Every structure is written in C-alpha cells, then in structure tokens.
N, CA, C and O atoms as a MOPAC input file, in Angstrom:
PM7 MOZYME 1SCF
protein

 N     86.78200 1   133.25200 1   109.45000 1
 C     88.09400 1   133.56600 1   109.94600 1
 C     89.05300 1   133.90500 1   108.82200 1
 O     90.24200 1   133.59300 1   108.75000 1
 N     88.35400 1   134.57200 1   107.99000 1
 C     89.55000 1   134.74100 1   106.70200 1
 C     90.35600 1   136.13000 1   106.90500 1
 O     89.93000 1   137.24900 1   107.19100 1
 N     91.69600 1   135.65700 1   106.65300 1
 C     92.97200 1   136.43800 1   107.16000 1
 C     92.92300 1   136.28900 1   108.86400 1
 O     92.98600 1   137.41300 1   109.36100 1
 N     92.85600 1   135.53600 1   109.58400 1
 C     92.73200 1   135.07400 1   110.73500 1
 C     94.21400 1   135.07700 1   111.35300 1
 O     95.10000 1   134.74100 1   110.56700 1
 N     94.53700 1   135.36100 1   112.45800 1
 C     95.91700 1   135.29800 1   112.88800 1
 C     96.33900 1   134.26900 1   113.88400 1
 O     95.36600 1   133.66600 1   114.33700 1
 N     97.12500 1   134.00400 1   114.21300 1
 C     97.66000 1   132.94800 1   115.14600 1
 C     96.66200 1   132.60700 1   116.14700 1
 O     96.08200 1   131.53300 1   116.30900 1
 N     96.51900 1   134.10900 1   117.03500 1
 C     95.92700 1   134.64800 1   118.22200 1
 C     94.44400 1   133.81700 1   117.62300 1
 O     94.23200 1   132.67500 1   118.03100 1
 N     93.55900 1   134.40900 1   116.74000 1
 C     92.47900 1   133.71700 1   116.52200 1
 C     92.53600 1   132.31000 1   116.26500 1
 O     91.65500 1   131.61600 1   116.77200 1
 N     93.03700 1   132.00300 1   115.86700 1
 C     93.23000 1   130.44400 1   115.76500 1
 C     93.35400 1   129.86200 1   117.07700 1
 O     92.52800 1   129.02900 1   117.45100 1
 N     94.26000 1   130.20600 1   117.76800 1
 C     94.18500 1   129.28500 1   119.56000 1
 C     93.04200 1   129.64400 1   119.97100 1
 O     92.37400 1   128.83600 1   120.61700 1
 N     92.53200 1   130.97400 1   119.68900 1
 C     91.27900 1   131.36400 1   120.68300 1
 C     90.03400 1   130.67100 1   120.10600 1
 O     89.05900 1   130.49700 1   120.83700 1
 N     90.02200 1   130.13600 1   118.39900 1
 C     88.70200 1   129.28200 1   118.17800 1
 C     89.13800 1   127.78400 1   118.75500 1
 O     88.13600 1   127.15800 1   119.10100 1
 N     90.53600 1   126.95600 1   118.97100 1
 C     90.63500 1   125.95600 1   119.41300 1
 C     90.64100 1   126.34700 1   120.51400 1
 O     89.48700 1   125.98000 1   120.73100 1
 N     90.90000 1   126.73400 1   121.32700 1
 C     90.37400 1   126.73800 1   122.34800 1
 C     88.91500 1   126.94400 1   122.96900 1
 O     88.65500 1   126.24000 1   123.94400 1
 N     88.09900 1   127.68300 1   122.59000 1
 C     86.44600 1   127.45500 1   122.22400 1
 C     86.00500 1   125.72200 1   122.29800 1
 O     85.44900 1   125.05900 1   123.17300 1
 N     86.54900 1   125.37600 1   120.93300 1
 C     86.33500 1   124.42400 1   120.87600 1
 C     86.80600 1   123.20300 1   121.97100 1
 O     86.03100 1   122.30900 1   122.31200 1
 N     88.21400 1   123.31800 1   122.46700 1
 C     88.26900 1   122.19600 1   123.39400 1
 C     87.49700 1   122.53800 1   125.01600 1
 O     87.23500 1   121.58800 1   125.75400 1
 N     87.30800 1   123.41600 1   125.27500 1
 C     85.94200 1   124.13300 1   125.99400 1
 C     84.73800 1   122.97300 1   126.24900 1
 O     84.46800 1   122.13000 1   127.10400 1
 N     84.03500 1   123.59500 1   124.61600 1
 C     82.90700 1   122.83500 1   124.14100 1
 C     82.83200 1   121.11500 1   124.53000 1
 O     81.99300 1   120.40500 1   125.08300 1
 N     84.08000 1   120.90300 1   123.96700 1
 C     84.45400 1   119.65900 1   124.24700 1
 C     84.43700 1   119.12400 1   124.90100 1
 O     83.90400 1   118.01600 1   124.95600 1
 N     85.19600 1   119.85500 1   125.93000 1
 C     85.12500 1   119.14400 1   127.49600 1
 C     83.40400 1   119.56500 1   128.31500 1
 O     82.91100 1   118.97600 1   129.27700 1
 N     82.93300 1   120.49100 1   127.70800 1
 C     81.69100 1   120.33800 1   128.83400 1
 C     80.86100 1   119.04800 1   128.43200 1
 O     80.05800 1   118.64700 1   129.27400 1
 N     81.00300 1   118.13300 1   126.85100 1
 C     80.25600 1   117.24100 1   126.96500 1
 C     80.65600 1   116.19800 1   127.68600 1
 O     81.77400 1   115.82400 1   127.33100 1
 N     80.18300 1   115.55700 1   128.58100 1
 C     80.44600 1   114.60700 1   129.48600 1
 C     81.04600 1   113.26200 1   128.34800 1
 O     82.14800 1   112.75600 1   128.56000 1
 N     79.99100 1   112.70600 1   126.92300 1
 C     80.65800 1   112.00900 1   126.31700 1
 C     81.82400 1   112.28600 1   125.41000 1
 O     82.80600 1   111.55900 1   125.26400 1
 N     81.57900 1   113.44900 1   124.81300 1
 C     82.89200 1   113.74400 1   124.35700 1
 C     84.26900 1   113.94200 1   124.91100 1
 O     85.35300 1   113.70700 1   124.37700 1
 N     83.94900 1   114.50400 1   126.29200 1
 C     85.45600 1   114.39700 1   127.10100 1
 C     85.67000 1   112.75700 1   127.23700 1
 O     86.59700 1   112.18200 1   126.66600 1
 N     84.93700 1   112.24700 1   127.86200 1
 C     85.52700 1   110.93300 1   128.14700 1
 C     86.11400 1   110.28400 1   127.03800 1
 O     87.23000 1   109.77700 1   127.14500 1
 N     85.43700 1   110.24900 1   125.92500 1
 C     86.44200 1   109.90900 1   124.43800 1
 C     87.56700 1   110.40500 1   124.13400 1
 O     88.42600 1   109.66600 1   123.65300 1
 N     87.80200 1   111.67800 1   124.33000 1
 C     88.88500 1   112.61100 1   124.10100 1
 C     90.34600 1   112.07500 1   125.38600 1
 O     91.57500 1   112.01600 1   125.33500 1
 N     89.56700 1   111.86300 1   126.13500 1
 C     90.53400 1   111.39000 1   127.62100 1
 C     90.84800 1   110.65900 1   127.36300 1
 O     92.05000 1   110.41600 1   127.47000 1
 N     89.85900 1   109.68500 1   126.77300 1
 C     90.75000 1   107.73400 1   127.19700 1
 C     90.86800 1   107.72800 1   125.72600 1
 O     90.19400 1   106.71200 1   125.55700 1
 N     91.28500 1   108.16300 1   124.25200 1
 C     92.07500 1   108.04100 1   123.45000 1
 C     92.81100 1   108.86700 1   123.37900 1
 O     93.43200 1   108.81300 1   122.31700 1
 N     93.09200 1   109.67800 1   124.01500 1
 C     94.52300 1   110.50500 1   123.76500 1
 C     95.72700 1   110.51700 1   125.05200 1
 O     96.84900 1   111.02300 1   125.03600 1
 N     95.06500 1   109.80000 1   126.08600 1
 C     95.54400 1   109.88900 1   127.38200 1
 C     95.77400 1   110.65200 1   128.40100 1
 O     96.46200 1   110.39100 1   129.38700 1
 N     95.21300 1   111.57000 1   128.16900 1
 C     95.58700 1   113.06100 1   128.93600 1
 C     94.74200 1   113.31000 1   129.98700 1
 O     93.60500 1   112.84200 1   129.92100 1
 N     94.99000 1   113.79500 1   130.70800 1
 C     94.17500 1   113.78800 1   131.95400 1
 C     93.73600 1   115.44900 1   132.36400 1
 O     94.57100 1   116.25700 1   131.96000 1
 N     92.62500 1   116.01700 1   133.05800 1
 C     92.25000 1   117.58800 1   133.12000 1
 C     93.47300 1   118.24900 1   133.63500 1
 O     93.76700 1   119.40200 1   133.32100 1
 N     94.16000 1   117.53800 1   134.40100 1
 C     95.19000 1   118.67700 1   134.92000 1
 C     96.20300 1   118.57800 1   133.90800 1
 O     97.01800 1   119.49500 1   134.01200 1
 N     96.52900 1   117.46800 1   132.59100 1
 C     97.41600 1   117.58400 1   131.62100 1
 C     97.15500 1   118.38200 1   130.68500 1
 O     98.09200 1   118.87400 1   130.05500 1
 N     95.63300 1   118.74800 1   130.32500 1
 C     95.30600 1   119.42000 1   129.97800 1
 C     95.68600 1   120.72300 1   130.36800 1
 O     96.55600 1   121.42300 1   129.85000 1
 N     94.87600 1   121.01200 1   131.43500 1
 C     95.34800 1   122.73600 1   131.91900 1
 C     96.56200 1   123.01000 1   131.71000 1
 O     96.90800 1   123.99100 1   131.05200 1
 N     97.50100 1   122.04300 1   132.32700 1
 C     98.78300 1   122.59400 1   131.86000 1
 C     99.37200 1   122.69200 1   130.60000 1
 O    100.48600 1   123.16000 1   130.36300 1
 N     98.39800 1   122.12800 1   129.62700 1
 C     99.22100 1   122.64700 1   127.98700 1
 C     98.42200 1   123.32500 1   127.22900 1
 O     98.27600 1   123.12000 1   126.02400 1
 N     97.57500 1   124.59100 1   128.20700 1
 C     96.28900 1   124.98800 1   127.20600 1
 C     96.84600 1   125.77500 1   126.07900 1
 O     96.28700 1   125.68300 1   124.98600 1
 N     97.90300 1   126.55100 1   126.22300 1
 C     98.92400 1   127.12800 1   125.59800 1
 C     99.84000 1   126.31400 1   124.23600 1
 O    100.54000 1   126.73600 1   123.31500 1
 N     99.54600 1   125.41100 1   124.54000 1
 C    100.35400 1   124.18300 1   123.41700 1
 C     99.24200 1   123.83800 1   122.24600 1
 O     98.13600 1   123.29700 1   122.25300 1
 N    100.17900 1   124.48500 1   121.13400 1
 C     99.21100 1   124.51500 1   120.21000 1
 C     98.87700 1   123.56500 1   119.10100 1
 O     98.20600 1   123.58700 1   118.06900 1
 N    100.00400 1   122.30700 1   120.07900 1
 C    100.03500 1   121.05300 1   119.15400 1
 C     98.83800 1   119.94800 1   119.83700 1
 O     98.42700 1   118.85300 1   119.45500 1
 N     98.48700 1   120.87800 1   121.11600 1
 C     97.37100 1   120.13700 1   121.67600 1
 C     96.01000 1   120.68600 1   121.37100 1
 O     95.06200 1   119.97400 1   121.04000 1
 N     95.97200 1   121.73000 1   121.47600 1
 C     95.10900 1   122.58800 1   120.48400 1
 C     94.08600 1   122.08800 1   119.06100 1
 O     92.87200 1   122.10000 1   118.86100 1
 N     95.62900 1   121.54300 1   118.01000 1
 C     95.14500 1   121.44500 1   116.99100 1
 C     94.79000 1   119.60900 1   117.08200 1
 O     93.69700 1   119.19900 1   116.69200 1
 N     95.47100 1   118.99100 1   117.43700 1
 C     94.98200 1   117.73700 1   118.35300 1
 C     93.59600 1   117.69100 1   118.75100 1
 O     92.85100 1   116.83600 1   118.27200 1
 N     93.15300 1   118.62300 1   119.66900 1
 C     91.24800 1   118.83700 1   120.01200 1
 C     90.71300 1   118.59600 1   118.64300 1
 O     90.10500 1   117.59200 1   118.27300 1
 N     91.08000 1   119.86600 1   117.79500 1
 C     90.18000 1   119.92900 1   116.74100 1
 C     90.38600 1   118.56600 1   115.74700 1
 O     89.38400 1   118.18400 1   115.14100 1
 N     91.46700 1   117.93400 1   115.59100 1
 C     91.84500 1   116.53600 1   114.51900 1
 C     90.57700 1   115.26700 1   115.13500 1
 O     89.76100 1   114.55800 1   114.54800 1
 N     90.97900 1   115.47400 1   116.71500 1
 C     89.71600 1   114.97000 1   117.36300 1
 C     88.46000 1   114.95300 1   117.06500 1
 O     87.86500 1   113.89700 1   117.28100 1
 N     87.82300 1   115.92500 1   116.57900 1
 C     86.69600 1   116.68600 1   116.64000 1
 C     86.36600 1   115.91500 1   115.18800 1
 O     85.38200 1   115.21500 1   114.94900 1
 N     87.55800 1   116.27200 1   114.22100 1
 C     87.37600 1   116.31900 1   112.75600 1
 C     86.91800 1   114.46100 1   112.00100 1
 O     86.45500 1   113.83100 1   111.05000 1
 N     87.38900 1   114.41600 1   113.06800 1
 C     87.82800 1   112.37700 1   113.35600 1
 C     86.09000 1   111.94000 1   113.38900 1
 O     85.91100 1   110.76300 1   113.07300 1
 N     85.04900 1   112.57700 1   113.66300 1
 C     83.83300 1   112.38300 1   114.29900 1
 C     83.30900 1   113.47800 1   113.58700 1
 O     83.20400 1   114.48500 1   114.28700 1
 N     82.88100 1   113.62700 1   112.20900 1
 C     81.77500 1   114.82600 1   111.56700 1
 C     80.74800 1   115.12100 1   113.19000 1
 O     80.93800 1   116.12200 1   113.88100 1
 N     79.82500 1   114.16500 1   113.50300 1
 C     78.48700 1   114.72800 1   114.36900 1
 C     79.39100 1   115.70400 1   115.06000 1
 O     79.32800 1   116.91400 1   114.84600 1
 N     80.24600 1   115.13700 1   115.90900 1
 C     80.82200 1   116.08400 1   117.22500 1
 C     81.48800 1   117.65200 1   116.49800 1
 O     81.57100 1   118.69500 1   117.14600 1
 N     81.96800 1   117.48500 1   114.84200 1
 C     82.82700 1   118.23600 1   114.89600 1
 C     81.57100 1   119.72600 1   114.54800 1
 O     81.78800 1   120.86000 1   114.97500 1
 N     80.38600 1   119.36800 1   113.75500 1
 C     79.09200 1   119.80800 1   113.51400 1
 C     78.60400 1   120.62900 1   115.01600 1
 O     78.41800 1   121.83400 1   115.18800 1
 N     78.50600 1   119.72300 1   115.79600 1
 C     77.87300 1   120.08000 1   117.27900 1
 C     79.18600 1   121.19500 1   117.61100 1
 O     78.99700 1   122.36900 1   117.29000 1
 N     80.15200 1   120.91400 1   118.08200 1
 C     81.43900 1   121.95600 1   118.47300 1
 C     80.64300 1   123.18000 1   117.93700 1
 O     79.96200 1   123.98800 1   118.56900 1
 N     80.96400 1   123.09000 1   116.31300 1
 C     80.97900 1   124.60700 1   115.62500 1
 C     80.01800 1   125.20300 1   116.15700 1
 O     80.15700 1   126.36800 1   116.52900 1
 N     78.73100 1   124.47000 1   116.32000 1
 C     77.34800 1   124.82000 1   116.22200 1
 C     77.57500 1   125.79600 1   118.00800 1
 O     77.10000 1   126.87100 1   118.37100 1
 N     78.21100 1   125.11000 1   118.51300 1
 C     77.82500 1   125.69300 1   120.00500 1
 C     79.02300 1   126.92800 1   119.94900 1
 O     78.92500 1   127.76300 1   120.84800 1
 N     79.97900 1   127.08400 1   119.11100 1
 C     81.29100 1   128.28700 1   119.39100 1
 C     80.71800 1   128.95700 1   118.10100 1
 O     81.24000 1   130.02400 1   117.77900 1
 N     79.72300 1   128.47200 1   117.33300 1
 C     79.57200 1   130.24600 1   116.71900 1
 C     80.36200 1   129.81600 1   115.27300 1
 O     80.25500 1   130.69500 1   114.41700 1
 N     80.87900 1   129.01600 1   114.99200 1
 C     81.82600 1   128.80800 1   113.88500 1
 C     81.62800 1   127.67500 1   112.94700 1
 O     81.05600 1   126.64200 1   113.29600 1
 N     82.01800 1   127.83600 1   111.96800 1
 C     81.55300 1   127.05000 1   110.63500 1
 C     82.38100 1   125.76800 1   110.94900 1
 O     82.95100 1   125.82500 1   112.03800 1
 N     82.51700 1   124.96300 1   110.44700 1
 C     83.22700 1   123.71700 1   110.99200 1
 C     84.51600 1   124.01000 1   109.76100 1
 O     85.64200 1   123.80000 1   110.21300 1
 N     84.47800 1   124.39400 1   108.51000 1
 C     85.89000 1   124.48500 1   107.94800 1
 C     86.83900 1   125.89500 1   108.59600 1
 O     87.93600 1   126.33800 1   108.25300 1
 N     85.71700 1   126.40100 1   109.82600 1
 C     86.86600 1   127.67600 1   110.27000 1
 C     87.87200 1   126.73800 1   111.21200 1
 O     89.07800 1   126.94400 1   111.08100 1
 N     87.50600 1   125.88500 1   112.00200 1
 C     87.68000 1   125.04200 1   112.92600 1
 C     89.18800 1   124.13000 1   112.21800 1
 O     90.23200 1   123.84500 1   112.80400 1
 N     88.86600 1   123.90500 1   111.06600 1
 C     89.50200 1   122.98200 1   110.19900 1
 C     90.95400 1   123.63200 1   109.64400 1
 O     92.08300 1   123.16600 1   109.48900 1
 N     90.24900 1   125.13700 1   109.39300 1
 C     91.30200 1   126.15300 1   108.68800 1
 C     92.02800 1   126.28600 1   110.24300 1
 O     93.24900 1   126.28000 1   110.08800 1
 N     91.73400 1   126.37800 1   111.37000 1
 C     92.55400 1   126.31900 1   113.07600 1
 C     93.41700 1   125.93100 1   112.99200 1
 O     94.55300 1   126.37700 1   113.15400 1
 N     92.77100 1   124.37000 1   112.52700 1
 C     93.51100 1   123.34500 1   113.12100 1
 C     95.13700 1   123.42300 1   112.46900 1
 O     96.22500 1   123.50400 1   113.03800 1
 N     94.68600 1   123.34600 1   110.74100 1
 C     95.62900 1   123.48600 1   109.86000 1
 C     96.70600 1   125.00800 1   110.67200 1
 O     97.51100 1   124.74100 1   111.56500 1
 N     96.57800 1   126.00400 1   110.33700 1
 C     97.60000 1   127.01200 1   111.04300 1
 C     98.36900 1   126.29600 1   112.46500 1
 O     99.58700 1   126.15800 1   112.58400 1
 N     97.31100 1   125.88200 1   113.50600 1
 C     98.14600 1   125.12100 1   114.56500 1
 C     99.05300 1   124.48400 1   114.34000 1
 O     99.90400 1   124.44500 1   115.22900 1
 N     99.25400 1   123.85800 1   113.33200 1
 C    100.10600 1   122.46100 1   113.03700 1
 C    101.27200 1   122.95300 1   112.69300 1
 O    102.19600 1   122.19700 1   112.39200 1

C-alpha cells in the first residue's frame, strides 16, 4: 500500500473487520471487549476511528492479526500502516 490514500486505507480496514467478523471466535472477542454490538457496528462502518480500532484489535493478538492479512491479501504491516493513517 505504498502511497496509499485515505480511500485505501478504510477499504483494507474494512476487509479486515469483514474477516473478522466471519470468525465466529474472533467476533465474539472483538464484541465482548469493545462492547459493540452488529447493528453498532453497521452503523459506524464509515467511522474511521472504528475502523482503525478493528485493526489495534487485530494488532493486540499477532496469530489473528497474521490470519486477517493472510485471508485479505495483505501483509500485516499494510494493515498496521491502515491503522496508523485512520487515527
């Protein structure tokens, strides 16, 4: 993602909170420590402080953040370089 723009950046966190949520254990971790619920979700897919939140998530847990990249196609410091621009 080098020279990567805003637009790419939500669109790899978003990939990633995707990924995220299809794992049955990783959502449930993601849910009951951050508190958010699927429809709080949907409604802030656009919020890019939740966004970069997924990925801090992700980053919090090397295996999961490894597995993410592995399934969206992306290196785990592109994920990292996301997160950072989100913030």
């Amino acid at each position: 993602m080098t020279g990567a723009t805003h637009n790419d950046a939500e669109t790899l966190a978003l990939a990633a909170l995707a990924a995220m949520l299809t794992d049955e254990r990783r959502a449930e971790r993601f849910l009951s420590l951050t508190g958010l619920s699927p429809d709080g979700i949907r409604l802030r897919l656009t919020d890019r402080s939740l966004l970069a939140a997924c990925i801090a998530f992700l980053e919090g847990h090397e295996p999961d953040l490894v597995a993410v990249s592995e399934e969206i196609g992306a290196r785990p410091e592109e994920l990292l370089r996301a997160r950072a621009e989100l913030e």
